[in-house]
PDB file of C-alpha atoms in Angstrom:
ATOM      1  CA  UNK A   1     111.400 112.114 142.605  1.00 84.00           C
ATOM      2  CA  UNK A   2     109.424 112.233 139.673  1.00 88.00           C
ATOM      3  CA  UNK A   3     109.274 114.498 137.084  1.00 93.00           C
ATOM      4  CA  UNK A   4     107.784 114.728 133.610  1.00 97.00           C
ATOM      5  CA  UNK A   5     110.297 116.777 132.197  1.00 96.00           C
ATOM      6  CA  UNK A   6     112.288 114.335 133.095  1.00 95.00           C
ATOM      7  CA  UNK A   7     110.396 111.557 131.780  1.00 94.00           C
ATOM      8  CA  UNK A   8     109.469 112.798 128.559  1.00 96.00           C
ATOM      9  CA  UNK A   9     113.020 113.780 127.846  1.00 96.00           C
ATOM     10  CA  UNK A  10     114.223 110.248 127.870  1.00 95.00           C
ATOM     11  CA  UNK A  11     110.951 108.860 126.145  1.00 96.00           C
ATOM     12  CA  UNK A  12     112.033 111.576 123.448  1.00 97.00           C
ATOM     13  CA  UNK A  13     115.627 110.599 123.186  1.00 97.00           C
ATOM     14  CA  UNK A  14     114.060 106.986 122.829  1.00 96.00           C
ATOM     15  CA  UNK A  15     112.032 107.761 120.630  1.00 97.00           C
ATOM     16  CA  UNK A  16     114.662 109.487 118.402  1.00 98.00           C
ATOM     17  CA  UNK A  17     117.243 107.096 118.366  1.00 98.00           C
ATOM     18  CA  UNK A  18     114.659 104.181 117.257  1.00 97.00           C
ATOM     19  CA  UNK A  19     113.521 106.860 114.291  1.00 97.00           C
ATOM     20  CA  UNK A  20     117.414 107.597 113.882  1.00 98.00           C
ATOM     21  CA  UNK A  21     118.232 103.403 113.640  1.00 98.00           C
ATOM     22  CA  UNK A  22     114.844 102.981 111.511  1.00 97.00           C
ATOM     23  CA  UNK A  23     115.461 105.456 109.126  1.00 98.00           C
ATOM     24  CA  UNK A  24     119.063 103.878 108.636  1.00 98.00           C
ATOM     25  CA  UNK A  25     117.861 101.134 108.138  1.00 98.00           C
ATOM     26  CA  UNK A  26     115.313 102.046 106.613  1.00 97.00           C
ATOM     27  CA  UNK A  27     117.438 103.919 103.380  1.00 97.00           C
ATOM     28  CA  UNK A  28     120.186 101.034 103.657  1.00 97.00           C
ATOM     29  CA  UNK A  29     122.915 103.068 105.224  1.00 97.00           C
ATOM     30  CA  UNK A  30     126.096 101.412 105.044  1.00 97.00           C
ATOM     31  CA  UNK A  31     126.262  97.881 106.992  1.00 97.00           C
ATOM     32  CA  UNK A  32     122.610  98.419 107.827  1.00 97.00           C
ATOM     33  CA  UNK A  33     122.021  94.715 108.650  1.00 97.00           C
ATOM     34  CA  UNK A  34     124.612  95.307 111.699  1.00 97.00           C
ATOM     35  CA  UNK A  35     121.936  97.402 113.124  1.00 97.00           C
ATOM     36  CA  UNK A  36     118.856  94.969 112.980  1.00 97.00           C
ATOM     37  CA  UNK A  37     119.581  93.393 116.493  1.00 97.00           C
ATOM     38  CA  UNK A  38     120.350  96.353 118.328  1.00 97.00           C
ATOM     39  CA  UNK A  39     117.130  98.308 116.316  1.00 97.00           C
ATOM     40  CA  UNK A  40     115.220  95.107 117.986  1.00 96.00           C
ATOM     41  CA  UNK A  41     116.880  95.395 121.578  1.00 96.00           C
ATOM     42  CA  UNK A  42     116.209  99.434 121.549  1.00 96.00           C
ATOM     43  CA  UNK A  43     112.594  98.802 120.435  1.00 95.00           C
ATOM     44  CA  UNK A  44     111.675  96.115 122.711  1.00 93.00           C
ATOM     45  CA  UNK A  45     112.858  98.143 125.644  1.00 94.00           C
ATOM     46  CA  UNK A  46     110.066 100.122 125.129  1.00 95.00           C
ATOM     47  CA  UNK A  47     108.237  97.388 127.021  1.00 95.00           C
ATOM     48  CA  UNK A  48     109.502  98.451 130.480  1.00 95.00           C
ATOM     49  CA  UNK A  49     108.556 102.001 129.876  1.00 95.00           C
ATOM     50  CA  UNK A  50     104.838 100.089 129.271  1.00 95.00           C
ATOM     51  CA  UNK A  51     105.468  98.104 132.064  1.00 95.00           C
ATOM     52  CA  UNK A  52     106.394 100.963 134.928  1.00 95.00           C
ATOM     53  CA  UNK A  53     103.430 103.286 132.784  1.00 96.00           C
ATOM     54  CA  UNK A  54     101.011 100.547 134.448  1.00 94.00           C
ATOM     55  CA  UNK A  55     102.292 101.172 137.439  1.00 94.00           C
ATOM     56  CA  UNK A  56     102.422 105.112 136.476  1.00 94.00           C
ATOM     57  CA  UNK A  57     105.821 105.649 137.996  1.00 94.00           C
ATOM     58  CA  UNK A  58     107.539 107.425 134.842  1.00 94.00           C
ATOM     59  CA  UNK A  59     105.740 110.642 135.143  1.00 97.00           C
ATOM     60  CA  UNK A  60     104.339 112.976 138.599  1.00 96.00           C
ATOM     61  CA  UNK A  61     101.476 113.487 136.564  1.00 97.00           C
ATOM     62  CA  UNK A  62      99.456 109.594 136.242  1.00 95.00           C
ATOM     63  CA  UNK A  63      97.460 110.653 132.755  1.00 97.00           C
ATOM     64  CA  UNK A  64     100.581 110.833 131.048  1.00 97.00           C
ATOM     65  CA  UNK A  65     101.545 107.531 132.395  1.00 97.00           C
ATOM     66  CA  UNK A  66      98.304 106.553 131.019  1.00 97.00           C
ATOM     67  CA  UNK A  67      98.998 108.522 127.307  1.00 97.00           C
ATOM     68  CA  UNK A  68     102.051 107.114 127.090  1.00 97.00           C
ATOM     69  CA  UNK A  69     101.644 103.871 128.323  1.00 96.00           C
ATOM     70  CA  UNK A  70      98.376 103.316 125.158  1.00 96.00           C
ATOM     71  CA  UNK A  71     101.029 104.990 122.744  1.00 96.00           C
ATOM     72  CA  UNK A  72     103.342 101.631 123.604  1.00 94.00           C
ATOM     73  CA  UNK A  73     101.064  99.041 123.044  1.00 92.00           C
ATOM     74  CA  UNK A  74     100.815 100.331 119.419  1.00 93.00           C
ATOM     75  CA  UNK A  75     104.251  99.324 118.489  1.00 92.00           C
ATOM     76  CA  UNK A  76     104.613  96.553 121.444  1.00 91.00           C
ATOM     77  CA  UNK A  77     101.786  94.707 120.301  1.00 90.00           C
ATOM     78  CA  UNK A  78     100.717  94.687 123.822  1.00 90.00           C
ATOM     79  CA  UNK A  79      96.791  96.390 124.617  1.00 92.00           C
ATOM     80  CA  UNK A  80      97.680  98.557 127.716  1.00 94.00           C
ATOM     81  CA  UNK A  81      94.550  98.094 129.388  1.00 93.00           C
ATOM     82  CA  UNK A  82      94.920  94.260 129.478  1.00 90.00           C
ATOM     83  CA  UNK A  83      98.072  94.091 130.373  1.00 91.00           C
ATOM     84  CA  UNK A  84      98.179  96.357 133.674  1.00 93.00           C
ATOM     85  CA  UNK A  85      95.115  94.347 135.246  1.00 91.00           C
ATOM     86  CA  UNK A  86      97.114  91.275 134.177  1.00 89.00           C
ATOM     87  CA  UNK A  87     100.116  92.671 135.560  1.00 91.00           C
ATOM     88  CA  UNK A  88      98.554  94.054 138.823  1.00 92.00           C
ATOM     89  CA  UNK A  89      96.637  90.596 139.002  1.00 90.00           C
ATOM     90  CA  UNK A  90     100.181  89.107 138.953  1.00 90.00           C
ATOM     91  CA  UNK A  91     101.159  91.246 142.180  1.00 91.00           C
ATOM     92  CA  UNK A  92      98.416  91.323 144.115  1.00 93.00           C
ATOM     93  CA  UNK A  93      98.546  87.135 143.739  1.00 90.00           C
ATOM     94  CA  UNK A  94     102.598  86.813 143.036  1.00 89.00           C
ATOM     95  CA  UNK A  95     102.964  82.695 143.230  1.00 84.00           C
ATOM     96  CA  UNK A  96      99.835  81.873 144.230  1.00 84.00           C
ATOM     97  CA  UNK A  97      99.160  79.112 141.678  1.00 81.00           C
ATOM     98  CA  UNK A  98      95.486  79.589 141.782  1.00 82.00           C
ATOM     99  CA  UNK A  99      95.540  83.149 140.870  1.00 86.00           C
ATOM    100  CA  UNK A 100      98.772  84.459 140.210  1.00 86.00           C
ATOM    101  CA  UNK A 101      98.150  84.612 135.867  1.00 85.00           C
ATOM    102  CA  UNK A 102     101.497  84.318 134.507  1.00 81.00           C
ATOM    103  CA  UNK A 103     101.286  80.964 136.171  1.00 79.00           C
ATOM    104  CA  UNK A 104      97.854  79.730 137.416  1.00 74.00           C
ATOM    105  CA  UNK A 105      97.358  76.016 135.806  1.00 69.00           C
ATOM    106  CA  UNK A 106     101.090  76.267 134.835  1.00 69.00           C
ATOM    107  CA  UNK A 107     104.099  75.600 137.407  1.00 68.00           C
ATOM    108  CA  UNK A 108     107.290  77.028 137.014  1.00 71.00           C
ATOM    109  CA  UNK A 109     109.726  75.192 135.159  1.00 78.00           C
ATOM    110  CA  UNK A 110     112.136  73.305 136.664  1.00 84.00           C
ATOM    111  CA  UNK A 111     114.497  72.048 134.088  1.00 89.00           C
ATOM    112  CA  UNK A 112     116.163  73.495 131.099  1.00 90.00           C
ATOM    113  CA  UNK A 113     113.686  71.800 128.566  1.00 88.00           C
ATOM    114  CA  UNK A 114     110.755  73.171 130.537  1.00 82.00           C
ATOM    115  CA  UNK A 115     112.151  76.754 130.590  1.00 82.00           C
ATOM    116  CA  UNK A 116     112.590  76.239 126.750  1.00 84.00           C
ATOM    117  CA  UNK A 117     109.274  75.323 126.377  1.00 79.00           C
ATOM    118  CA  UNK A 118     108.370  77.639 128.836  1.00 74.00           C
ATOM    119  CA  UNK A 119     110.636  80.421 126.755  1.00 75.00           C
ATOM    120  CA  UNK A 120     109.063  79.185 123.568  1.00 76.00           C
ATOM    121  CA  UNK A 121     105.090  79.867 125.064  1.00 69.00           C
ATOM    122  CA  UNK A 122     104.250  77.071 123.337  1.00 69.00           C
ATOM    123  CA  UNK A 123     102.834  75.506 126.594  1.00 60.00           C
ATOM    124  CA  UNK A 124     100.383  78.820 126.795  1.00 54.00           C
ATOM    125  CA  UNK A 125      99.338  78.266 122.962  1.00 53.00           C
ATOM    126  CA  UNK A 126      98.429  74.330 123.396  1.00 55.00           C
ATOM    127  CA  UNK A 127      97.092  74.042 126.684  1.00 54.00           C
ATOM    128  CA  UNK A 128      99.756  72.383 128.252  1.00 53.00           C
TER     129      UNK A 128
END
């Protein structure tokens, strides 16, 4: 069931440990460097929070889906807008290869060196 206590009492304890790690970091705590990767694994996690606000699961109450979901795409990178009609593009159409968009023009690899490429995005940046 969902709940937004819930909900925003893990985005808060989130949120706190990334200001806890960043702030170590951040002063140059002790062995600081040990904490870069998993600063970099807690903050991209914040993706699938993004990714199940576009489908405004996290919360009972959709706006704060919405709230937090724009908050993300700050740090992320990521406009939230654009990415949940390019996400819910992607489901209505999943592997169609006309109009599914993570891979319309571009089929799924099939061999290690495509996934690398593939991995890499540089096929997305060139064209290819």
């Amino acid at each position: 069931r969902r709940s937004d206590a819930a909900g925003l009492k893990h985005l808060a304890g989130h949120l706190g440990l990334l200001l806890a790690m960043g702030a170590y970091i951040g002063f140059g705590g002790p062995f600081w460097p040990v904490l870069l990767l998993p600063y970099g694994i807690v903050l991209m996690f914040l993706f699938t929070l993004s990714h199940e606000c576009t489908h405004a699961t996290p919360f009972a109450r959709p706006w704060i889906s919405d709230v937090v979901g724009h908050a993300l795409s700050l740090p992320l990178l990521l406009p939230f807008t654009w990415f949940r009609y390019f996400h819910l593009a992607h489901h209505k159409y999943t592997n169609d290869p006309e109009r599914d968009p993570e891979i319309a023009g571009h089929p799924r690899p099939t061999t290690w060196r495509d996934y690398l490429i593939y991995l890499s995005g540089w096929g997305y940046w060139t064209g290819n």
